[in-house]
Coordinates of C-alpha atoms and ligand atoms in Angstrom, one line a residue:
M26 CA 143.5 47.2 64.0
H27 CA 140.7 47.6 66.2
I28 CA 139.3 51.2 66.7
L29 CA 137.0 52.5 68.9
V30 CA 134.6 55.0 67.2
C31 CA 132.9 57.2 69.8
G32 CA 130.4 59.4 68.2
G33 CA 130.4 56.6 64.9
A34 CA 126.8 57.2 64.9
G35 CA 127.1 60.7 63.7
Y36 CA 127.9 62.4 60.5
V37 CA 131.5 62.5 60.1
G38 CA 132.2 59.1 62.6
S39 CA 130.0 57.4 60.3
H40 CA 132.0 58.1 57.4
A41 CA 135.2 57.2 59.4
C42 CA 133.4 53.7 60.0
L43 CA 133.1 53.5 56.4
A44 CA 136.5 54.4 55.5
L45 CA 138.3 52.5 58.6
S46 CA 136.5 49.3 57.3
R47 CA 137.0 49.3 53.7
A48 CA 141.0 50.0 54.9
G49 CA 140.5 46.1 56.7
H50 CA 140.0 47.8 60.7
E51 CA 137.5 46.7 63.3
V52 CA 135.4 48.8 64.3
T53 CA 132.7 49.1 67.4
V54 CA 130.8 52.3 67.5
L55 CA 130.4 53.8 70.8
D56 CA 127.4 56.6 71.0
N57 CA 124.5 57.9 72.9
M58 CA 122.3 58.0 70.4
L59 CA 120.7 61.3 71.0
T60 CA 122.0 63.1 67.9
G61 CA 123.4 59.6 65.9
H62 CA 121.8 57.5 63.4
R63 CA 121.2 53.6 64.3
E64 CA 121.2 53.0 60.4
A65 CA 124.5 54.5 59.8
V66 CA 125.9 52.0 62.6
R67 CA 127.2 49.5 59.8
W68 CA 130.8 48.7 60.0
G69 CA 130.6 47.7 63.2
P70 CA 129.0 46.6 67.2
L71 CA 127.1 49.9 68.2
V72 CA 128.0 49.7 72.5
D73 CA 125.1 52.3 74.0
A74 CA 126.8 54.7 76.1
D75 CA 127.4 58.3 76.9
I76 CA 130.8 60.0 77.7
L77 CA 128.8 62.1 80.1
R78 CA 128.4 59.0 82.4
P79 CA 131.7 57.5 82.7
E80 CA 130.7 54.2 84.4
T81 CA 129.4 53.4 81.0
L82 CA 132.8 53.3 79.1
D83 CA 133.7 50.6 80.6
A84 CA 131.7 48.4 78.4
A85 CA 133.2 49.5 75.0
F86 CA 136.7 48.2 76.1
N87 CA 135.9 44.9 76.8
R88 CA 136.8 44.0 73.3
K89 CA 141.1 44.7 72.9
V90 CA 140.7 48.4 71.8
D91 CA 144.6 49.8 69.5
A92 CA 142.7 53.1 69.5
V93 CA 139.9 55.3 69.3
M94 CA 138.3 58.4 67.2
H95 CA 136.4 60.9 69.0
F96 CA 133.5 62.3 67.4
C97 CA 131.1 62.6 70.0
A98 CA 130.7 66.8 69.8
R99 CA 128.3 69.4 70.4
S100 CA 129.2 71.4 67.4
L101 CA 127.2 74.0 66.6
V102 CA 128.7 78.1 66.8
G103 CA 125.6 79.9 67.3
E104 CA 123.7 77.1 69.7
S105 CA 127.6 77.3 71.3
V106 CA 126.9 81.0 72.1
T107 CA 123.7 80.7 74.2
D108 CA 124.5 77.7 76.2
P109 CA 127.8 77.4 76.4
Y110 CA 127.6 75.3 79.5
A111 CA 126.1 72.5 77.4
Y112 CA 129.6 72.7 75.2
Y113 CA 132.0 72.8 78.2
Q114 CA 130.3 69.8 79.7
N115 CA 129.7 67.2 76.5
N116 CA 133.2 68.3 74.8
V117 CA 135.7 69.3 77.5
T118 CA 134.3 67.1 80.8
G119 CA 132.7 64.3 78.5
T120 CA 136.4 64.4 76.6
L121 CA 137.9 64.4 80.3
N122 CA 135.6 60.7 81.1
L123 CA 136.4 59.7 77.6
L124 CA 140.6 59.9 78.4
E125 CA 140.3 58.8 81.6
A126 CA 138.8 55.1 80.7
M127 CA 141.1 55.1 78.0
K128 CA 144.0 55.3 80.5
R129 CA 142.1 52.4 82.9
H130 CA 142.1 50.2 80.0
G131 CA 145.6 50.8 78.9
V132 CA 144.9 52.5 75.7
D133 CA 147.5 55.0 74.2
K134 CA 145.9 56.6 70.6
L135 CA 143.7 58.8 70.4
V136 CA 142.5 60.6 67.0
F137 CA 140.4 64.2 68.1
S138 CA 137.9 65.9 65.8
S139 CA 139.4 69.8 66.8
T140 CA 138.1 72.3 64.4
A141 CA 138.7 75.3 62.4
A142 CA 136.7 77.5 65.2
V143 CA 139.7 77.1 67.5
F144 CA 141.3 80.3 65.9
G145 CA 138.8 82.9 65.7
N146 CA 139.3 85.9 63.4
P147 CA 141.6 85.3 61.7
V148 CA 145.1 87.5 61.3
S149 CA 146.1 86.1 57.9
A150 CA 144.4 84.8 55.0
V151 CA 145.3 82.0 54.9
I152 CA 145.3 79.3 58.5
D153 CA 148.1 77.3 59.0
E154 CA 148.7 75.6 62.5
E155 CA 150.5 78.3 64.2
H156 CA 148.1 81.1 63.1
P157 CA 146.7 82.3 66.7
K158 CA 144.4 80.8 68.3
T159 CA 141.6 83.0 69.9
P160 CA 138.3 81.1 69.5
I161 CA 135.5 83.6 69.5
N162 CA 132.8 80.9 70.6
P163 CA 132.6 78.5 73.2
Y164 CA 132.8 75.6 70.6
G165 CA 136.0 76.4 69.2
A166 CA 137.3 77.5 72.8
S167 CA 135.7 73.6 73.9
K168 CA 138.0 72.2 71.4
L169 CA 140.9 74.3 72.2
M170 CA 140.8 73.3 75.9
V171 CA 140.6 69.5 74.7
E172 CA 144.1 70.3 72.5
R173 CA 145.7 71.4 75.6
V174 CA 144.6 68.8 77.6
L175 CA 146.2 66.3 75.1
A176 CA 149.4 67.4 75.3
D177 CA 149.6 67.5 78.8
A178 CA 148.4 64.0 78.5
A179 CA 151.1 63.5 76.5
T180 CA 153.4 64.4 78.8
A181 CA 152.2 63.0 81.7
Y182 CA 150.9 59.9 80.8
G183 CA 152.6 59.1 76.7
L184 CA 149.3 59.7 75.5
R185 CA 149.3 59.9 71.5
S186 CA 147.2 61.6 69.6
V187 CA 146.1 63.7 66.8
A188 CA 143.9 66.8 67.0
L189 CA 141.8 67.0 63.1
R190 CA 141.0 70.8 63.0
Y191 CA 137.8 70.2 60.2
F192 CA 137.4 73.6 58.5
N193 CA 133.7 72.8 56.8
A194 CA 132.7 69.2 56.6
A195 CA 130.3 68.6 53.7
G196 CA 129.4 66.0 51.0
A197 CA 128.1 62.5 51.9
A198 CA 128.7 58.9 50.8
A199 CA 124.8 58.5 49.4
D200 CA 126.3 55.5 47.2
E201 CA 126.8 53.7 51.3
G202 CA 124.2 54.7 52.5
I203 CA 125.1 57.2 54.7
G204 CA 125.3 61.3 54.4
E205 CA 124.7 64.7 56.5
S206 CA 121.4 64.5 58.8
H207 CA 120.9 67.1 61.5
E208 CA 117.6 68.4 63.2
P209 CA 117.4 70.9 63.3
E210 CA 119.8 71.5 60.5
T211 CA 122.2 74.9 60.7
H212 CA 124.7 74.3 58.1
L213 CA 124.6 76.3 54.6
I214 CA 125.0 72.8 52.5
P215 CA 122.1 71.3 53.3
N216 CA 119.7 74.2 54.0
A217 CA 120.4 75.6 50.4
L218 CA 120.1 72.3 49.0
K219 CA 116.3 71.7 50.9
A220 CA 115.2 75.0 49.4
A221 CA 116.4 74.0 45.8
A222 CA 113.7 71.1 46.8
G223 CA 111.6 73.0 48.6
E224 CA 111.7 72.1 51.6
G225 CA 111.9 73.6 54.9
A226 CA 111.0 77.1 56.4
G227 CA 113.1 79.1 53.4
L228 CA 116.9 79.9 53.2
K229 CA 118.6 82.5 55.1
V230 CA 121.6 84.2 54.5
F231 CA 123.1 85.4 58.0
G232 CA 124.8 88.7 57.4
T233 CA 126.2 90.6 54.2
D234 CA 128.4 92.9 55.5
Y235 CA 131.2 91.3 56.1
P236 CA 134.6 92.4 54.9
T237 CA 134.8 90.1 52.0
P238 CA 134.2 90.5 48.2
D239 CA 130.6 90.0 48.5
G240 CA 129.8 91.3 52.1
T241 CA 129.3 87.2 53.2
C242 CA 131.4 84.7 55.0
V243 CA 134.2 82.8 53.6
R244 CA 134.3 78.6 54.2
D245 CA 136.5 76.1 53.3
Y246 CA 134.6 72.9 52.8
V247 CA 135.8 70.0 52.9
H248 CA 134.3 66.8 52.0
V249 CA 133.3 64.4 54.7
L250 CA 135.2 61.3 52.5
D251 CA 138.4 63.1 52.8
L252 CA 138.2 63.9 56.6
A253 CA 137.5 60.0 57.1
D254 CA 140.9 59.5 55.1
A255 CA 142.7 61.9 56.7
H256 CA 141.8 59.9 60.4
L257 CA 143.3 56.9 58.5
R258 CA 146.8 58.5 57.9
A259 CA 146.5 60.0 61.6
L260 CA 146.3 56.1 62.8
D261 CA 149.2 55.3 61.3
W262 CA 151.3 58.5 62.2
M263 CA 150.5 57.5 65.3
Q264 CA 152.1 54.1 65.0
R265 CA 155.9 56.2 64.7
E266 CA 155.6 59.2 66.7
A267 CA 154.5 59.9 70.4
G268 CA 153.1 62.5 71.0
A269 CA 150.1 65.4 70.4
H270 CA 150.1 66.5 66.9
R271 CA 147.6 68.5 65.2
F272 CA 146.8 68.8 61.6
N273 CA 144.3 71.5 59.3
L274 CA 142.3 69.6 57.4
G275 CA 140.7 71.8 54.3
N276 CA 141.4 72.5 50.6
G277 CA 142.2 75.6 50.3
N278 CA 139.7 77.6 49.0
G279 CA 137.4 79.9 50.2
F280 CA 133.7 79.9 49.1
S281 CA 131.1 82.5 50.1
V282 CA 127.6 82.3 51.5
L283 CA 126.1 83.4 47.7
E284 CA 128.5 81.4 46.3
V285 CA 128.2 78.0 47.5
I286 CA 124.0 79.2 47.2
E287 CA 125.6 79.5 43.2
A288 CA 127.2 76.4 42.8
A289 CA 124.1 74.6 44.7
R290 CA 121.9 75.4 42.0
K291 CA 123.8 74.9 39.6
V292 CA 124.5 71.0 41.2
S293 CA 120.8 70.9 41.8
G294 CA 119.2 72.7 38.3
R295 CA 116.9 74.4 40.6
D296 CA 116.3 78.2 41.9
I297 CA 117.6 78.8 45.3
P298 CA 115.5 81.2 46.9
Y299 CA 116.6 83.1 49.8
E300 CA 116.1 85.9 52.1
I301 CA 118.8 88.2 53.8
A302 CA 119.2 88.2 57.6
P303 CA 121.4 89.7 59.8
R304 CA 124.5 88.1 61.2
R305 CA 124.9 84.7 63.2
A306 CA 126.6 85.5 66.6
G307 CA 130.0 83.7 67.0
D308 CA 131.0 83.5 62.6
P309 CA 133.8 84.3 61.7
P310 CA 134.2 86.8 58.7
V311 CA 136.8 84.2 56.6
L312 CA 138.1 81.0 57.4
V313 CA 140.5 79.4 54.6
A314 CA 142.9 76.6 56.1
S315 CA 146.2 75.9 54.9
S316 CA 146.5 71.8 55.1
R317 CA 150.3 71.9 53.8
Q318 CA 151.3 70.2 56.9
A319 CA 148.5 67.3 56.7
R320 CA 149.7 67.2 52.9
E321 CA 153.4 66.8 53.8
R322 CA 153.4 64.9 57.2
L323 CA 150.4 62.5 56.4
G324 CA 150.4 62.2 53.0
W325 CA 146.7 63.8 52.7
S326 CA 145.3 64.5 49.9
P327 CA 142.0 65.5 49.6
K328 CA 139.7 64.0 45.8
F329 CA 137.2 66.7 46.4
E330 CA 139.1 70.1 46.1
R331 CA 136.0 72.0 44.8
V332 CA 132.7 73.2 46.1
E333 CA 130.7 71.9 43.6
P334 CA 131.5 68.1 43.2
I335 CA 131.2 68.2 47.0
I336 CA 127.6 69.3 46.8
E337 CA 126.7 67.0 44.1
T338 CA 127.7 64.4 46.6
A339 CA 125.6 66.2 48.9
W340 CA 122.4 66.3 46.3
A341 CA 123.1 62.6 45.9
W342 CA 122.4 62.3 49.1
H343 CA 119.6 64.7 49.7
K344 CA 117.5 63.4 47.2
A345 CA 117.3 59.9 48.7
P346 CA 118.2 59.9 52.7
A347 CA 118.4 56.8 54.0
Y348 CA 117.7 58.9 57.0
Ligands
LIG13 N1 124.8 80.1 56.8 C1 123.8 81.3 55.8 N2 122.7 80.2 56.4 C2 122.5 78.8 56.7 C3 123.4 78.4 57.0 C4 124.4 78.9 57.3 O1 123.7 82.3 55.6 O2 121.1 78.4 57.0 C5 126.4 80.8 56.5 C6 126.7 81.1 58.1 O3 126.5 82.0 58.3 C7 128.3 81.1 57.9 C8 128.3 79.8 56.9 O4 126.7 79.6 55.7 O5 128.9 82.5 57.7 C9 128.6 78.8 57.1 O6 127.9 77.8 58.1 P1 127.8 76.6 58.8 O7 126.9 76.7 59.6 O8 127.8 75.7 57.3 O9 129.1 76.1 59.0 P2 129.8 76.6 60.3 O10 131.3 78.0 59.3 O11 129.2 77.4 61.0 O12 130.5 75.8 61.3 C10 131.4 74.9 60.4 C11 131.6 73.5 61.3 C12 132.0 74.0 62.6 C13 133.2 74.5 62.7 C14 133.2 75.7 61.6 C15 134.5 76.7 61.8 O13 130.1 73.1 61.6 O14 132.0 72.5 63.9 O15 132.7 75.6 60.3 O16 134.0 78.2 62.1 F1 133.2 74.9 63.9

């Protein structure tokens, strides 16, 4: 198939391009290159376009497009609390622009990057697809709005879609020259590895008074190549299934911030100094996925189940980043 990968110069999007190309699909990347990396566009041509400028989108549909994967988003929980307009504009209005362009060009299949942040504060130990959706930050709210739009679009226009709710994406395909590189970097694993390498302004642990075993937030880390693999399976799924579908993607294992720092210390063999800081706005205490549906229905089976092997790939990238 020929897949238009929106946001394909970014972290998860570039790993999806790699997986698509390995599986024999053709890729075109659409990206505004504000946060994307030119060096990460390796598996197909780049169309310089912006989902917030609808008139730029048609150029990407000049070739036949069988399906769209949509990774363009603002995705920082803390920033979404301080700048909600930017989040609703990019993630909701931008997505509507993309959906309208797809409709104009007769493209009826979409894989959408959603997030664990749609759930808000968990009311059960493990979060499955039926868990209540009460997001506690604008980022999660913006993604949940799009999930609703996709359900309505299935009814009204016959759009087929799969929303994949990532838990905490991590790791890299360093041997293929792609990895995680954000400016500024806000995510725990790259920040811990920076501290291990003696770089950056120093690692902070945001909050040690959460209702968790060691007081720090617990997250479910999932390898970015396992996420990419789920996207391929979602493509196959949409060949068979009409409607709007949602799947949670995580390993089902929770690791606290302090456990991640300890794992990063083991992997890197370096000390990781950190200081305790206040809680960060918008962080729920625990987010751990049930991905039973993805396993049973998509046949998804993550290759990286524990956090240490995930961090090993992130460390390999950190030691020799291509960008
Ligand atoms: N953290 C620190 N220090 C840091 C960075 C993070 O203590 O330098 C803590 C955070 O407070 C949080 C945990 O580490 O408790 C994980 O934080 P990340 O920033 O790595 O990831 P998030 O859980 O905030 O965000 C990820 C995705 C979002 C998704 C979210 C679900 O990046 O897109 O999971 O809540 F929405």
